[in-house]
Structure formats: structure tokens, C-alpha cells
Amino acid sequence: MVLVRTTPPRPVDVTVVLPELASSARPAIRLHPRPGAPSVGESSVGGPLLWPAEEPWPHCESSHLHRDSGFRRSPAIVRLERRMQARWHPDSGVSDLTPEEQALKERSAARLAERLDAGAPWPADCPVPLLPVAQLYLRDIPLLRPPGQADLLQILWCPYDHEPDYKPLTALFWRSAAAVVDVLATPPEPYEANHPGYVPEPCVLAPEAISEYPSSLDLSPELQQIVEDRSRWQAAGTHRDNPRDFYDSELADAPGWKVGGWPPWGRTDPYRRYCTVCEVQMVPLLTIASFEWDGGGGRSWAPCEDQSAAYASHYAGQDPSQPTRVEVGSTDNMQFYVCPASPEHPHTELIQ
């Protein structure tokens, strides 16, 4: 069955109220990740990668000892605890572990005990295998515009905070899917993660093409005044006490995981990024979001198929707006930027 998610129509048409912004529309693709069991041949978040068996798996070579958060759990245990939490209900309490889950817990504990008994370096002081974050096929996400004959984007990160911005170190790979003959069957996993929010849950995608408009912070002072002009909104039949806030939260850029579109500013003012090789202004590639939609009025961005879940009550760890269980920064967004002239040039990221 094909997963489909549809963004509800916006409360008002931006081009009717603010025709000056019509030329600022940008295409974007909302990924709509939802829990599932993706294969290496599918676009996914947190799923298995189509990784060549003969190609070394990427590792982070930095020392991680001084970045100790006190959180010491393997990705397998993080996912196990989430499954247990998802079964929790205040009337019944936490479900017992299944035999398979109990075996996993015991294996993980024994694995770490063996290393400690052998006097091996603490796992964080060794090269750390990167974790898969996203795999996007061009056939599903035509906005990617990869270099050369590539038709597949793979993004991984180190599950530790790295200075100076205290965010995961990332790696980006473009490749041709047809060139991968033998797939790496069992990629290495890190012994532990610095934070459970750095361990994505496997999710399938429901890509949806939309148009976005710039945040008011991206507008000129003249256009900002136009956005704040209440008479414009009244003439369109909508009365807003804070039209600029309404524009930003309901009409401009969509929340959640997406490719392309406009950046979701807020933590800082717009911050232009430039390619370190050719100095061309970089463009948004991917937004990794802690939440697919916000509470309150932001829930209008919840897809039509998820509106009931968005407005229903839920228990801790079962928030439908956080299917990937990823959290970056203080429940912020991580934006990837690439060089539009040469996508193979080094990428950059920004927490917003």
C-alpha cells in the first residue's frame, strides 16, 4: 500500500492577499516520514542504506570523551525502550519484554561488559560508526538535482554532539543506485548514542510537492510592512490581530522534514551560507525537523490524513508529530545547504 499524506489548503491564498510575494514562491517536497520497515531500495528516514559492500562504512574519527552527556545506551536499546514506551498505558502499565526483546537487552549488556572486562577503550574514544539518517531516491524526490549520473542521496551522522555548535557531525553521499551490485548486509553501529534524539526510527516516506513562501524575516523592510498591513487581510475577508505571526505560522514555510523550499528561520535572523570552494550562495537541500507540526495553530499543517491524531491526546513517547523520534538542538531543525553550481562541493548545516 502506498503511503499518502496531503497538506490541507492554507487558510487564505497568499497570492490574493499579498500578490507582491507571488514571485517568491519556491517548490518544496514534504517527506512526511511515518514509522515503517523500509528496504534498501526505498527512500526512507532512519532506514537501511543501499551501501556498496566493498566501500568502507564511514566513521567519525574525533574523540568523544569530553562530550559525555551521561546518556549511555546503544541504538538498539534506544529503539527497544521506545517500543516498550509505545506499549505503555496508564491503566495497564509497561508491558513485559517479549523473548526477542529480552534477548536483545541481554546481548547488549553482555557486549558492553566484555569490552570493559577486557580493558578495551571506552567506545566513545574509538572511531564511531555513523548512523543512517536519510536515504532519498531521485525518482521520489525530483528536487534533489544530484551531480552527474547520481540518483541517490544518503545522509549519515555521528550520534554525538560536536563543538562548536553542539550538533551531530554529518556526512553526505551522492551515488548511482544502479552501480551498487553487492549491498553491505550488516553495517556497523555505534556502541552508544550521546542522546536518544540522535537515533532515528525507521520511517517510510510519503513525498508531497508543495509551494512555500519566505519567512517574514527573509522579506525586505517594505514587504514586511505590507505583510503587517491589516487592511490587506481585512480586504481578503480575514481579520488577524497579528498578521505577521499568522503569515509566518500558517502561510509561509511548512514545518517538518522537507527537501528544498524556504528555511525555517527563528533561532537566528537569516544567515546566508556560501560555498567554501566557489563562494556561490548555497541553497537549502534538506530540513531535518524535530517535529512534523507544532502544537496550537501550527497543527493546521498536519496532513488531512493525520488531523484526528494531531488534535487527539497522546501519552509520552507517542506523539504523532514526532514519528522519526529525532531531536536536534532544543527541538529545533537542522538545515542542510549545498552549492547549486556543484552539489558535490562540501555541504554545510545550520541549526534553527
Short mmCIF file of C-alpha atoms in Angstrom, two decimals:
data_model
loop_
_atom_site.label_atom_id
_atom_site.label_comp_id
_atom_site.label_asym_id
_atom_site.label_seq_id
_atom_site.Cartn_x
_atom_site.Cartn_y
_atom_site.Cartn_z
CA MET A 1 0.00 0.00 0.00
CA VAL A 2 1.36 3.43 -0.95
CA LEU A 3 1.56 5.90 1.92
CA VAL A 4 -0.17 9.20 1.08
CA ARG A 5 -0.17 12.42 3.07
CA THR A 6 -1.82 15.65 1.91
CA THR A 7 -1.23 19.13 3.31
CA PRO A 8 -4.57 20.89 3.95
CA PRO A 9 -5.25 24.04 1.90
CA ARG A 10 -3.88 27.13 3.62
CA PRO A 11 -6.42 29.34 5.45
CA VAL A 12 -6.01 32.03 2.79
CA ASP A 13 -4.27 32.28 -0.58
CA VAL A 14 -1.02 34.21 -0.14
CA THR A 15 -1.09 35.48 -3.71
CA VAL A 16 -4.55 37.01 -3.19
CA VAL A 17 -3.68 38.89 -0.01
CA LEU A 18 -0.05 39.60 -0.90
CA PRO A 19 0.37 39.46 -4.70
CA GLU A 20 3.81 41.03 -4.25
CA LEU A 21 5.01 37.64 -2.92
CA ALA A 22 3.83 35.56 -5.88
CA SER A 23 7.28 35.58 -7.48
CA SER A 24 8.86 34.41 -4.21
CA ALA A 25 7.14 31.02 -4.23
CA ARG A 26 9.56 28.07 -4.10
CA PRO A 27 8.90 24.40 -4.71
CA ALA A 28 9.40 22.07 -1.77
CA ILE A 29 8.72 18.41 -1.08
CA ARG A 30 7.39 17.47 2.35
CA LEU A 31 8.72 13.99 3.10
CA HIS A 32 6.07 13.02 5.68
CA PRO A 33 8.09 10.25 7.37
CA ARG A 34 5.97 7.67 9.17
CA PRO A 35 7.06 4.56 11.14
CA GLY A 36 7.61 1.55 8.92
CA ALA A 37 10.07 -1.05 7.68
CA PRO A 38 11.76 0.44 4.60
CA SER A 39 14.13 -1.61 2.46
CA VAL A 40 17.45 -0.55 0.92
CA GLY A 41 15.59 0.06 -2.34
CA GLU A 42 13.26 2.68 -0.83
CA SER A 43 13.54 6.29 0.22
CA SER A 44 13.48 6.45 4.00
CA VAL A 45 14.44 8.17 7.23
CA GLY A 46 16.48 6.01 9.60
CA GLY A 47 16.20 3.00 7.30
CA PRO A 48 18.85 0.72 5.78
CA LEU A 49 21.09 2.20 3.11
CA LEU A 50 21.91 0.90 -0.35
CA TRP A 51 25.59 0.81 0.61
CA PRO A 52 28.21 -0.98 -1.53
CA ALA A 53 29.72 -3.99 0.26
CA GLU A 54 33.19 -3.05 -1.00
CA GLU A 55 33.00 0.55 0.26
CA PRO A 56 34.17 1.24 3.83
CA TRP A 57 31.42 2.36 6.18
CA PRO A 58 32.02 5.98 7.28
CA HIS A 59 33.24 6.57 10.84
CA CYS A 60 33.75 9.68 12.95
CA GLU A 61 37.42 9.86 13.95
CA SER A 62 37.02 12.59 16.57
CA SER A 63 37.48 11.90 20.26
CA HIS A 64 34.12 11.93 22.03
CA LEU A 65 35.13 11.50 25.67
CA HIS A 66 34.75 15.18 26.58
CA ARG A 67 31.25 15.21 25.09
CA ASP A 68 29.80 12.85 27.68
CA SER A 69 26.13 13.64 28.33
CA GLY A 70 25.71 10.85 30.87
CA PHE A 71 23.46 9.03 28.37
CA ARG A 72 24.95 5.60 27.60
CA ARG A 73 22.63 3.43 25.52
CA SER A 74 23.19 1.68 22.23
CA PRO A 75 20.90 2.49 19.29
CA ALA A 76 19.37 -0.99 19.68
CA ILE A 77 18.50 -0.32 23.31
CA VAL A 78 17.14 3.15 22.46
CA ARG A 79 14.76 1.57 19.95
CA LEU A 80 13.84 -1.20 22.41
CA GLU A 81 12.94 1.32 25.10
CA ARG A 82 10.81 3.20 22.60
CA ARG A 83 8.86 0.06 21.73
CA MET A 84 8.25 -0.55 25.41
CA GLN A 85 7.17 3.05 25.88
CA ALA A 86 4.79 2.82 22.92
CA ARG A 87 3.04 -0.10 24.64
CA TRP A 88 2.67 1.79 27.90
CA HIS A 89 -0.78 2.79 29.04
CA PRO A 90 -1.68 4.32 32.42
CA ASP A 91 -4.30 1.61 33.03
CA SER A 92 -2.06 -1.36 32.32
CA GLY A 93 1.47 -0.14 32.97
CA VAL A 94 4.52 -1.14 30.95
CA SER A 95 4.27 -4.39 29.01
CA ASP A 96 6.71 -7.18 29.71
CA LEU A 97 9.56 -7.69 27.28
CA THR A 98 9.00 -10.20 24.52
CA PRO A 99 11.53 -13.07 24.39
CA GLU A 100 13.24 -11.40 21.42
CA GLU A 101 13.45 -8.07 23.25
CA GLN A 102 14.80 -9.71 26.40
CA ALA A 103 17.48 -11.45 24.34
CA LEU A 104 18.44 -8.16 22.70
CA LYS A 105 18.75 -6.45 26.08
CA GLU A 106 20.94 -9.26 27.44
CA ARG A 107 23.18 -9.29 24.36
CA SER A 108 23.71 -5.54 24.55
CA ALA A 109 24.62 -5.70 28.24
CA ALA A 110 26.98 -8.65 27.68
CA ARG A 111 28.65 -6.90 24.75
CA LEU A 112 29.49 -3.84 26.82
CA ALA A 113 30.59 -5.94 29.83
CA GLU A 114 33.02 -7.89 27.64
CA ARG A 115 34.66 -4.70 26.45
CA LEU A 116 35.01 -3.36 29.98
CA ASP A 117 36.38 -6.67 31.32
CA ALA A 118 38.93 -6.76 28.50
CA GLY A 119 40.15 -3.28 29.37
CA ALA A 120 39.23 -2.01 25.90
CA PRO A 121 38.96 1.76 25.37
CA TRP A 122 35.58 3.24 26.15
CA PRO A 123 33.56 3.06 22.91
CA ALA A 124 33.36 6.85 22.61
CA ASP A 125 37.15 7.06 22.38
CA CYS A 126 37.23 4.82 19.29
CA PRO A 127 36.19 5.71 15.74
CA VAL A 128 32.40 5.83 15.87
CA PRO A 129 30.35 4.30 13.01
CA LEU A 130 27.90 6.82 11.60
CA LEU A 131 24.16 6.21 11.81
CA PRO A 132 21.90 6.37 8.73
CA VAL A 133 19.67 9.45 8.83
CA ALA A 134 18.04 9.63 5.40
CA GLN A 135 18.12 7.92 2.01
CA LEU A 136 16.39 9.74 -0.85
CA TYR A 137 15.96 8.43 -4.39
CA LEU A 138 15.67 10.95 -7.22
CA ARG A 139 12.63 9.10 -8.58
CA ASP A 140 10.78 10.03 -5.35
CA ILE A 141 12.33 13.46 -4.76
CA PRO A 142 12.90 15.17 -8.15
CA LEU A 143 14.02 18.41 -6.46
CA LEU A 144 17.34 16.84 -5.43
CA ARG A 145 19.29 17.79 -8.60
CA PRO A 146 22.25 15.47 -7.91
CA PRO A 147 25.63 15.76 -9.64
CA GLY A 148 26.46 13.72 -12.74
CA GLN A 149 24.69 10.38 -13.06
CA ALA A 150 23.84 10.14 -9.36
CA ASP A 151 20.23 9.40 -8.46
CA LEU A 152 20.53 8.69 -4.75
CA LEU A 153 21.33 10.85 -1.72
CA GLN A 154 22.45 9.28 1.56
CA ILE A 155 22.95 11.25 4.79
CA LEU A 156 24.52 9.87 7.97
CA TRP A 157 25.65 11.40 11.24
CA CYS A 158 27.70 10.72 14.33
CA PRO A 159 25.36 10.28 17.32
CA TYR A 160 27.44 12.65 19.48
CA ASP A 161 27.37 16.42 19.88
CA HIS A 162 30.33 18.16 18.28
CA GLU A 163 31.70 21.60 19.01
CA PRO A 164 31.38 24.46 18.40
CA ASP A 165 27.63 24.21 17.67
CA TYR A 166 26.92 21.04 19.67
CA LYS A 167 25.24 19.18 16.86
CA PRO A 168 25.92 15.80 15.21
CA LEU A 169 28.74 15.65 12.69
CA THR A 170 27.18 14.78 9.32
CA ALA A 171 28.26 13.08 6.09
CA LEU A 172 26.53 13.36 2.72
CA PHE A 173 26.95 10.92 -0.18
CA TRP A 174 25.64 11.10 -3.74
CA ARG A 175 25.71 7.86 -5.72
CA SER A 176 24.18 5.95 -8.63
CA ALA A 177 21.88 3.22 -7.35
CA ALA A 178 22.50 1.07 -10.44
CA ALA A 179 26.23 1.00 -9.67
CA VAL A 180 25.65 -0.78 -6.34
CA VAL A 181 25.82 -4.51 -7.11
CA ASP A 182 26.56 -6.09 -3.73
CA VAL A 183 24.90 -4.39 -0.76
CA LEU A 184 26.54 -4.27 2.66
CA ALA A 185 24.39 -6.68 4.67
CA THR A 186 25.29 -5.72 8.24
CA PRO A 187 26.59 -2.16 8.64
CA PRO A 188 28.39 -1.40 11.92
CA GLU A 189 26.51 0.52 14.60
CA PRO A 190 27.94 2.76 17.33
CA TYR A 191 28.12 1.29 20.83
CA GLU A 192 26.17 4.22 22.20
CA ALA A 193 24.49 7.50 21.34
CA ASN A 194 25.04 10.84 23.01
CA HIS A 195 21.29 11.48 23.00
CA PRO A 196 18.28 9.30 22.08
CA GLY A 197 17.17 12.04 19.68
CA TYR A 198 20.18 11.19 17.50
CA VAL A 199 18.81 7.68 16.82
CA PRO A 200 16.18 7.95 14.04
CA GLU A 201 13.35 5.45 13.96
CA PRO A 202 12.98 3.64 10.61
CA CYS A 203 10.35 5.51 8.61
CA VAL A 204 8.86 5.19 5.15
CA LEU A 205 8.07 8.39 3.25
CA ALA A 206 5.06 9.94 1.55
CA PRO A 207 6.63 12.72 -0.56
CA GLU A 208 4.31 15.61 -1.38
CA ALA A 209 5.12 18.55 -3.64
CA ILE A 210 4.03 21.94 -2.30
CA SER A 211 4.82 25.64 -2.80
CA GLU A 212 6.33 27.69 0.00
CA TYR A 213 6.76 31.38 0.70
CA PRO A 214 9.59 33.06 2.58
CA SER A 215 9.53 33.71 6.30
CA SER A 216 8.85 37.37 7.08
CA LEU A 217 12.48 37.52 8.25
CA ASP A 218 13.53 36.85 4.65
CA LEU A 219 11.48 39.80 3.34
CA SER A 220 12.65 43.34 2.71
CA PRO A 221 11.51 46.02 5.21
CA GLU A 222 8.99 47.24 2.64
CA LEU A 223 7.46 43.79 2.19
CA GLN A 224 7.40 43.24 5.95
CA GLN A 225 5.27 46.37 6.28
CA ILE A 226 2.93 45.06 3.60
CA VAL A 227 2.56 41.75 5.47
CA GLU A 228 1.70 43.69 8.64
CA ASP A 229 -0.91 45.85 6.89
CA ARG A 230 -4.20 44.73 8.47
CA SER A 231 -6.25 46.35 5.75
CA ARG A 232 -4.83 43.83 3.26
CA TRP A 233 -6.13 40.95 5.33
CA GLN A 234 -9.47 42.59 6.01
CA ALA A 235 -9.98 43.16 2.29
CA ALA A 236 -9.42 39.43 1.77
CA GLY A 237 -12.10 38.66 4.35
CA THR A 238 -9.82 37.58 7.17
CA HIS A 239 -9.25 39.58 10.37
CA ARG A 240 -5.93 38.99 12.17
CA ASP A 241 -4.69 40.81 15.26
CA ASN A 242 -1.10 39.77 14.46
CA PRO A 243 -1.00 39.29 10.68
CA ARG A 244 2.77 38.82 10.57
CA ASP A 245 2.63 35.98 13.10
CA PHE A 246 -0.28 34.44 11.20
CA TYR A 247 1.64 34.66 7.94
CA ASP A 248 4.75 33.03 9.42
CA SER A 249 2.96 30.22 11.23
CA GLU A 250 0.22 29.39 8.74
CA LEU A 251 1.21 30.53 5.25
CA ALA A 252 4.97 30.78 4.73
CA ASP A 253 7.27 27.75 5.06
CA ALA A 254 5.95 24.31 6.02
CA PRO A 255 7.24 22.57 9.13
CA GLY A 256 8.66 19.05 9.21
CA TRP A 257 11.15 17.09 7.13
CA LYS A 258 11.37 18.52 3.64
CA VAL A 259 13.58 18.99 0.59
CA GLY A 260 14.02 22.44 -0.95
CA GLY A 261 11.69 25.28 -0.09
CA TRP A 262 12.44 28.15 2.25
CA PRO A 263 14.44 27.97 5.50
CA PRO A 264 12.50 27.99 8.79
CA TRP A 265 14.22 30.90 10.50
CA GLY A 266 13.53 31.77 14.09
CA ARG A 267 16.51 30.95 16.29
CA THR A 268 18.55 33.49 14.30
CA ASP A 269 17.92 36.05 11.61
CA PRO A 270 18.53 34.83 8.04
CA TYR A 271 22.11 33.66 7.73
CA ARG A 272 23.41 33.30 4.19
CA ARG A 273 25.74 30.38 3.58
CA TYR A 274 28.40 30.45 0.87
CA CYS A 275 30.25 27.56 -0.76
CA THR A 276 33.76 27.21 0.65
CA VAL A 277 35.05 26.18 -2.79
CA CYS A 278 33.45 28.59 -5.29
CA GLU A 279 31.80 31.16 -2.96
CA VAL A 280 28.37 30.77 -4.60
CA GLN A 281 25.45 31.33 -2.21
CA MET A 282 24.26 27.92 -1.06
CA VAL A 283 20.64 26.74 -1.25
CA PRO A 284 18.52 24.62 1.11
CA LEU A 285 18.75 20.91 0.40
CA LEU A 286 17.10 19.16 3.33
CA THR A 287 15.45 20.18 6.58
CA ILE A 288 15.63 17.64 9.41
CA ALA A 289 12.87 18.53 11.84
CA SER A 290 12.27 17.56 15.45
CA PHE A 291 8.51 17.79 14.83
CA GLU A 292 6.28 17.46 11.77
CA TRP A 293 3.94 20.14 13.04
CA ASP A 294 3.67 22.41 16.06
CA GLY A 295 1.06 22.47 18.76
CA GLY A 296 -1.68 25.10 18.77
CA GLY A 297 -2.30 26.79 15.44
CA GLY A 298 0.68 25.02 13.88
CA ARG A 299 -1.38 21.84 13.75
CA SER A 300 -3.10 23.20 10.65
CA TRP A 301 -0.02 21.89 8.80
CA ALA A 302 -0.79 18.33 9.92
CA PRO A 303 -1.80 16.34 6.84
CA CYS A 304 -5.50 15.75 6.24
CA GLU A 305 -4.93 12.05 6.99
CA ASP A 306 -3.43 12.94 10.41
CA GLN A 307 -5.78 15.68 11.58
CA SER A 308 -7.61 13.45 14.04
CA ALA A 309 -4.34 12.24 15.56
CA ALA A 310 -2.94 15.78 15.67
CA TYR A 311 -5.79 17.03 17.83
CA ALA A 312 -6.17 13.89 19.97
CA SER A 313 -4.49 13.42 23.33
CA HIS A 314 -1.48 11.11 23.48
CA TYR A 315 0.83 9.58 26.03
CA ALA A 316 4.53 10.38 26.48
CA GLY A 317 6.62 8.94 23.67
CA GLN A 318 3.62 8.53 21.37
CA ASP A 319 3.44 11.99 19.79
CA PRO A 320 2.18 11.60 16.19
CA SER A 321 4.04 14.79 15.23
CA GLN A 322 7.39 13.11 16.03
CA PRO A 323 7.41 9.88 14.02
CA THR A 324 11.18 9.83 13.50
CA ARG A 325 11.90 10.47 17.21
CA VAL A 326 14.74 12.74 16.06
CA GLU A 327 15.51 15.82 18.15
CA VAL A 328 18.17 18.32 17.13
CA GLY A 329 19.17 21.33 19.22
CA SER A 330 16.37 22.34 21.58
CA THR A 331 13.74 20.53 19.48
CA ASP A 332 14.83 22.66 16.52
CA ASN A 333 15.58 21.99 12.85
CA MET A 334 18.85 21.10 11.16
CA GLN A 335 19.10 22.57 7.68
CA PHE A 336 21.47 21.16 5.05
CA TYR A 337 22.77 23.54 2.40
CA VAL A 338 24.54 22.64 -0.85
CA CYS A 339 26.25 24.53 -3.64
CA PRO A 340 23.78 24.97 -6.54
CA ALA A 341 26.63 25.10 -9.07
CA SER A 342 28.35 21.91 -7.87
CA PRO A 343 26.37 19.75 -5.40
CA GLU A 344 29.47 17.63 -4.77
CA HIS A 345 31.18 20.61 -3.09
CA PRO A 346 31.21 20.38 0.74
CA HIS A 347 27.79 20.87 2.30
CA THR A 348 27.07 22.84 5.44
CA GLU A 349 24.42 22.70 8.17
CA LEU A 350 22.65 25.17 10.39
CA ILE A 351 20.51 24.61 13.50
CA GLN A 352 17.31 26.69 13.53
#
